[in-house]
Coordinates of C-alpha atoms and ligand atoms in Angstrom, one line a residue:
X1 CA -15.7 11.5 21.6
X2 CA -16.6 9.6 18.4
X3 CA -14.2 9.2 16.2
X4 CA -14.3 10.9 12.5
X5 CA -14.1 7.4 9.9
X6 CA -11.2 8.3 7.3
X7 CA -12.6 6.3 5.1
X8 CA -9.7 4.9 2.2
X9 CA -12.7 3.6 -0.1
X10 CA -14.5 7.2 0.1
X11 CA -11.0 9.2 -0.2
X12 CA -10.1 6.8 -3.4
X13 CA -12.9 7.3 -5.0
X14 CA -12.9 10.9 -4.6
X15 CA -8.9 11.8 -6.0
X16 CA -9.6 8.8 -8.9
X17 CA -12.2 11.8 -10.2
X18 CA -10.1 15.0 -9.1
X19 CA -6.9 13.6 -10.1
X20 CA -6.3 10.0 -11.6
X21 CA -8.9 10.6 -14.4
X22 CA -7.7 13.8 -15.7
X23 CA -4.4 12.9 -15.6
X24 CA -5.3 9.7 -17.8
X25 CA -7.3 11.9 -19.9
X26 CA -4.3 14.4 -20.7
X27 CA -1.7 11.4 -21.5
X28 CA -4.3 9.7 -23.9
X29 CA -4.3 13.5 -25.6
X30 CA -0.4 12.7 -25.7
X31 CA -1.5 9.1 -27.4
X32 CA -0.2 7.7 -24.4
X33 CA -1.8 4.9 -23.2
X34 CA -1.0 3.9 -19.6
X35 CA -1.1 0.6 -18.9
X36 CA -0.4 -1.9 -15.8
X37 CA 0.7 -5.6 -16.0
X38 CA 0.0 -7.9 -12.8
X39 CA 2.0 -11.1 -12.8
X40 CA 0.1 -14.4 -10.6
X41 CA 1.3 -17.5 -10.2
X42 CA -0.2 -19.9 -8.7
X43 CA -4.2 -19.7 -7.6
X44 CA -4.1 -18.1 -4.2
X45 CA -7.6 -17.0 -4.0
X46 CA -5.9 -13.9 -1.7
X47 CA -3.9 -13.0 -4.1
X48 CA -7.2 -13.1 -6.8
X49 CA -9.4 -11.3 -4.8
X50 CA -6.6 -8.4 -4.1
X51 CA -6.4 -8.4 -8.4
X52 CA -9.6 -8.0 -9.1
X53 CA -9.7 -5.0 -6.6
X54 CA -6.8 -3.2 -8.8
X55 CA -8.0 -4.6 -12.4
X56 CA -11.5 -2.8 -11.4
X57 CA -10.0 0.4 -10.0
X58 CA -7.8 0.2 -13.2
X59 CA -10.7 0.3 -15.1
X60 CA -12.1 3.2 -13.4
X61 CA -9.1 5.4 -14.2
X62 CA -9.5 4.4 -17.6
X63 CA -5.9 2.6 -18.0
X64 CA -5.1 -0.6 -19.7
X65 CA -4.3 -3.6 -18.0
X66 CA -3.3 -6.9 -18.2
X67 CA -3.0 -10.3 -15.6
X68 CA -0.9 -12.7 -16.7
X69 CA -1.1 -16.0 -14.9
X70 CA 1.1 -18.9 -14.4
X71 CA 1.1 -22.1 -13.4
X72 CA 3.2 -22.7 -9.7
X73 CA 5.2 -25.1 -11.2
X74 CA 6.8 -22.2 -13.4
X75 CA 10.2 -22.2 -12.9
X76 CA 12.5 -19.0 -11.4
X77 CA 14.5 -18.8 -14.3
X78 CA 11.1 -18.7 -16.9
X79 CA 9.7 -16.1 -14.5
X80 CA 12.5 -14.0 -14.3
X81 CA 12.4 -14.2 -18.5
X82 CA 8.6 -12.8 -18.3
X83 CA 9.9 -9.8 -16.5
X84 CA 12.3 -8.6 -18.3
X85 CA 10.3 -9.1 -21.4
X86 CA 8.1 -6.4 -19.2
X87 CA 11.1 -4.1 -18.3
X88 CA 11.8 -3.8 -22.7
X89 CA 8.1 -3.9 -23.6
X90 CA 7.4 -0.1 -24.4
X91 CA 4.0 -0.7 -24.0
X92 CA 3.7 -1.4 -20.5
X93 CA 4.4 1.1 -18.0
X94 CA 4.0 -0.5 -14.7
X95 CA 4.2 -3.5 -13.3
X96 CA 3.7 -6.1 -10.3
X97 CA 4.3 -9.4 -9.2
X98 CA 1.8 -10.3 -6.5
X99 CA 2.7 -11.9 -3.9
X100 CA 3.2 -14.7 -2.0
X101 CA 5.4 -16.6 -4.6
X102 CA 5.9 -20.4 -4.9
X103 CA 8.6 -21.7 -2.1
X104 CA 10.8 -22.5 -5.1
X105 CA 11.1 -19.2 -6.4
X106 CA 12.7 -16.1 -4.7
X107 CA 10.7 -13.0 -4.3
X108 CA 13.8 -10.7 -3.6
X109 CA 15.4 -12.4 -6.6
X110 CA 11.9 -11.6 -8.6
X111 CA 11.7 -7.9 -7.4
X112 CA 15.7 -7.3 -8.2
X113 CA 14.9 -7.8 -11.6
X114 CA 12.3 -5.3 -11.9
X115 CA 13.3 -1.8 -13.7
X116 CA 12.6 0.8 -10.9
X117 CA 10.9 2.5 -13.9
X118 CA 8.3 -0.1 -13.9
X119 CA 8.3 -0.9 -10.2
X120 CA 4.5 -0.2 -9.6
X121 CA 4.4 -1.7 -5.7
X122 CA 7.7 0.4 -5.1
X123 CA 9.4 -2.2 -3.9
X124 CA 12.8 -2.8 -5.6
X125 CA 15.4 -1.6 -3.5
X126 CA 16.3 1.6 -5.8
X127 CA 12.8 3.1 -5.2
X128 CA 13.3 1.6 -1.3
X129 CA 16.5 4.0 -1.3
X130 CA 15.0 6.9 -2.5
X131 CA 12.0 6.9 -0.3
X132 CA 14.5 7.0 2.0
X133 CA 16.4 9.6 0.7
X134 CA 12.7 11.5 0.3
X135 CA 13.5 11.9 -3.2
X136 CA 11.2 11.6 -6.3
X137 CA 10.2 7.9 -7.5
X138 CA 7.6 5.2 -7.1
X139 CA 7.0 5.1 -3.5
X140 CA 5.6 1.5 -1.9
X141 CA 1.6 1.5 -2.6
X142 CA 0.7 0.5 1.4
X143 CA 2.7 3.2 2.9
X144 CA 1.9 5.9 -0.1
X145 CA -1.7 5.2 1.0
X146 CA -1.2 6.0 4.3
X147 CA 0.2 9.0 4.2
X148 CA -2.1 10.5 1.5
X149 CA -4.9 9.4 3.6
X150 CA -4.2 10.9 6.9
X151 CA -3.3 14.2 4.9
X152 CA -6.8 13.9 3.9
X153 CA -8.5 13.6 6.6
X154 CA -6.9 17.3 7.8
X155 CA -4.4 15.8 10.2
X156 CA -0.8 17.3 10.2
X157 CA 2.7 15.7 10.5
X158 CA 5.1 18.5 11.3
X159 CA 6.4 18.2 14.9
X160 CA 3.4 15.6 15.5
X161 CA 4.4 12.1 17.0
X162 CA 3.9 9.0 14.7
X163 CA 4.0 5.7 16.3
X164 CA 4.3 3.1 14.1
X165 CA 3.7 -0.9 15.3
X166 CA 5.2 -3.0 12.9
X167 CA 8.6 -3.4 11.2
X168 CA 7.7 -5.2 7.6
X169 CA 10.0 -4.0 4.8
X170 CA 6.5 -3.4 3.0
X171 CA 4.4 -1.3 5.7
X172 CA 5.8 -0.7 9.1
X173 CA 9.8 0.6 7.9
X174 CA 9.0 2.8 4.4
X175 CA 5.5 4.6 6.3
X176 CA 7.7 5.2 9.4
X177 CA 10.1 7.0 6.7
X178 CA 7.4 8.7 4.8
X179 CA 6.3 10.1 8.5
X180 CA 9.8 11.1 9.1
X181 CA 10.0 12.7 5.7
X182 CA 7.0 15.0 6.4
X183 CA 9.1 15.9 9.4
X184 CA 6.5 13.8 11.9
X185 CA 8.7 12.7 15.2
X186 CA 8.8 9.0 15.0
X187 CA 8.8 5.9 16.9
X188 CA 8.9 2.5 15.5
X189 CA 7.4 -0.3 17.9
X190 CA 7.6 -4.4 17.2
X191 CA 6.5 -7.6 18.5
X192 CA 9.4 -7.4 21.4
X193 CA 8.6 -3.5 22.0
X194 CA 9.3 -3.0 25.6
X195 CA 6.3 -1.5 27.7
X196 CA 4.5 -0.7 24.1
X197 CA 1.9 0.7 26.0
X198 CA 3.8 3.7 27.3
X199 CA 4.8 4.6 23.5
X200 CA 1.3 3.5 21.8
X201 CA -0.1 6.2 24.3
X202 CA 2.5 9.3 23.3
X203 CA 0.8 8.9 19.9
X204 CA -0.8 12.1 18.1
X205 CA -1.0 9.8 15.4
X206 CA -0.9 5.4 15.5
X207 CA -0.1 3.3 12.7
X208 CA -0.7 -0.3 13.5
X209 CA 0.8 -2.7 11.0
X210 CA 1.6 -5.3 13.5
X211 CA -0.7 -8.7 12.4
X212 CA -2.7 -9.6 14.8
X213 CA -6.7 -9.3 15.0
X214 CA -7.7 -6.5 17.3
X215 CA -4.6 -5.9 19.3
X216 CA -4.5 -2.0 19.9
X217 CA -7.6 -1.6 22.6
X218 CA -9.4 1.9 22.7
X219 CA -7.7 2.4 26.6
X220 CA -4.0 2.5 25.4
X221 CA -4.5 5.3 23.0
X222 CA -4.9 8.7 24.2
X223 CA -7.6 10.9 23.5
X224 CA -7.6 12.8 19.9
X225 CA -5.4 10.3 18.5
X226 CA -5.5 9.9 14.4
X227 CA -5.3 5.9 14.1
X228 CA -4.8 4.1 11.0
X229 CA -4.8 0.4 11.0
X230 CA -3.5 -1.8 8.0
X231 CA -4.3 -5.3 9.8
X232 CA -6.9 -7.6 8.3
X233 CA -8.1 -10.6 9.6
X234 CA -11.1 -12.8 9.5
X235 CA -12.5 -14.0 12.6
X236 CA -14.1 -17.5 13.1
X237 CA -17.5 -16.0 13.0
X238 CA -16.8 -14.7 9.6
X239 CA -16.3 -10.9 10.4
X240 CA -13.4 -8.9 9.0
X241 CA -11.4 -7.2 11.7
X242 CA -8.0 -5.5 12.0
X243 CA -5.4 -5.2 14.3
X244 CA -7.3 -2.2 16.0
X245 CA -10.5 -3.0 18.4
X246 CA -12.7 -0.5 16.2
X247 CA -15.2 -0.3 18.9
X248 CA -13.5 0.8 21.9
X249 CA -10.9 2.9 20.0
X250 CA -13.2 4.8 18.0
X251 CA -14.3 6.3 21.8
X252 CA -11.1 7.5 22.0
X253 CA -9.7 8.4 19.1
X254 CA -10.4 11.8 16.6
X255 CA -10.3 9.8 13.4
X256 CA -9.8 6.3 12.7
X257 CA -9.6 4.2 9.5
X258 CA -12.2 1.0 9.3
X259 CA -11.5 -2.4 8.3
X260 CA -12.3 -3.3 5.7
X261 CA -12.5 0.1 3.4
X262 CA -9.8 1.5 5.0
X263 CA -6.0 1.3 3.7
X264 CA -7.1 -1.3 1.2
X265 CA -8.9 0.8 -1.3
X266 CA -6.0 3.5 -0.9
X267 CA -2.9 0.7 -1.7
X268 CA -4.9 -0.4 -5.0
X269 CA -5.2 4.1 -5.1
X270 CA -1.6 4.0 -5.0
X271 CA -0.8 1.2 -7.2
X272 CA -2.6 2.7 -10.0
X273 CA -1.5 6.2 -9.5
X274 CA 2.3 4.7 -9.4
X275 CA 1.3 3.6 -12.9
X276 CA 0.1 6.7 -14.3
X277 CA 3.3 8.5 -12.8
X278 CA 5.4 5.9 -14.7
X279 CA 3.8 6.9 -17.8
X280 CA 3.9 10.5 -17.0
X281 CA 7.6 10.2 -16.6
X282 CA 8.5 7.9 -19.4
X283 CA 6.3 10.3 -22.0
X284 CA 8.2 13.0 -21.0
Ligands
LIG1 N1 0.4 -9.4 -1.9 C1 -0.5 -8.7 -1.0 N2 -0.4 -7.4 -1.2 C2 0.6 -7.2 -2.2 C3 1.1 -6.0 -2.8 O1 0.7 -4.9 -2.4 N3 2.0 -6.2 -3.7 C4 2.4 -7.4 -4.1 N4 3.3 -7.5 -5.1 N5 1.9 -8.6 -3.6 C5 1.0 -8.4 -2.6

């Protein structure tokens, strides 16, 4: 079998036409403008690269946006001060700080602060709660891709078995609840999983968020399995990999995402349409 290639930058592309666009287009014929602000500090060149991924996809949709950049020696107190300046600016209706932070400054302190109106990454604990709850709000960008993506590709959830490797607050816990949500059967699998290899090959579809280059093999996944991997690494030849060994697993599996232009395009997808869904909402 070779495996169909869901791929996020071609599914991206497509719904920024079908969907992000026209719902940009009928705000603007509200006068609404919707516009995203991302917050850097420091000069991770990371943390740049992953910007100018959202600022051009921002662009695409036809919102505003705006990066604001700091200096690392800003303090916590002066950064705390830009966002709520962000949470009573009318003007902006999303926002991010981008992560890693500074040691001095406390990114669970930074994300508290955030209105959950505003919270474009999804990731202050009152949208946390209601993706847990499954109700409505801005649902964390990683995971959100995910989900939309394997929708896309024409695989189902219901009664389906989701393995999920990894147990980040940001990709591995919210996707497994997403999953769960869509009423997928689920398993959550970690670094001191047990005989992994007994639940990695249950899986109708495998979600490997675990950090390390290439460590799901094509022989531990069963036949016709939908795999989505978030990992990505850069080897010391140069080549970007993830935590899945595309080769051998594409022999195996029914679809499979590639690293890169895979999850990537659809978190900066998801980032952006978590914008235009806080502008829906606040134009209401
Ligand atoms: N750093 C790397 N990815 C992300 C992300 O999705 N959101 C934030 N805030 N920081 C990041």
């Amino acid at each position: 079998m070779t495996a169909q290639i869901i791929s996020g930058k071609e599914i991206a592309e497509r719904l920024l036409e079908a969907e992000l666009q026209p719902r940009v287009e009928s705000l603007n014929n509200k006068n609404v403008q919707p516009k995203l602000v991302i917050v850097l500090v420091g000069e991770n060149p990371a943390s740049k690269s992953y910007i100018r991924q959202k600022e051009k996809f921002a662009d695409k949709a036809g919102i505003l946006h705006e990066t604001l950049t700091y200096p690392d020696t800003i303090t916590e107190i002066e950064l705390l001060n830009i966002i709520d300046d962000l949470n009573n600016d009318t003007t902006v209706h999303g926002f991010m700080v981008q992560a890693p932070l500074p040691d001095h400054i406390s990114m669970s302190k930074v994300v508290d602060a955030i209105s959950p109106i505003k919270d474009a990454d999804g990731f202050t604990p009152e949208s946390v709660g209601n993706l847990f709850l499954g109700e409505d709000s801005l649902q964390c960008c990683t995971p959100k891709g995910i989900i939309r993506m394997i929708k896309e590709s024409g695989a189902e959830f219901s009664g389906q078995h989701v393995v999920v490797i990894g147990r980040s607050n940001i990709v591995g816990k919210p996707v497994a609840i997403l999953a769960l949500n869509e009423s997928a059967t689920v398993t959550i699998c970690h670094s001191r999983t047990q005989n992994l290899n007994n639940y990695v090959a249950q899986a109708d579809i495998l979600i490997v968020a675990v950090g390390r280059p290439e460590f799901v093999h094509g022989d531990q996944i069963k036949e016709g399995t939908t795999v989505i991997d978030v990992g990505i690494h850069r080897t010391d030849e140069g080549k970007l990999v993830g935590d899945v060994h595309f080769e051998s697993a594409s022999k195996k599996a029914k679809a499979i995402s590639p690293v890169p232009g895979g999850v990537g395009p659809m978190t900066v997808f998801s980032l952006i349409e978590n914008t235009i869904e806080a502008a829906e909402r606040a134009s209401i």
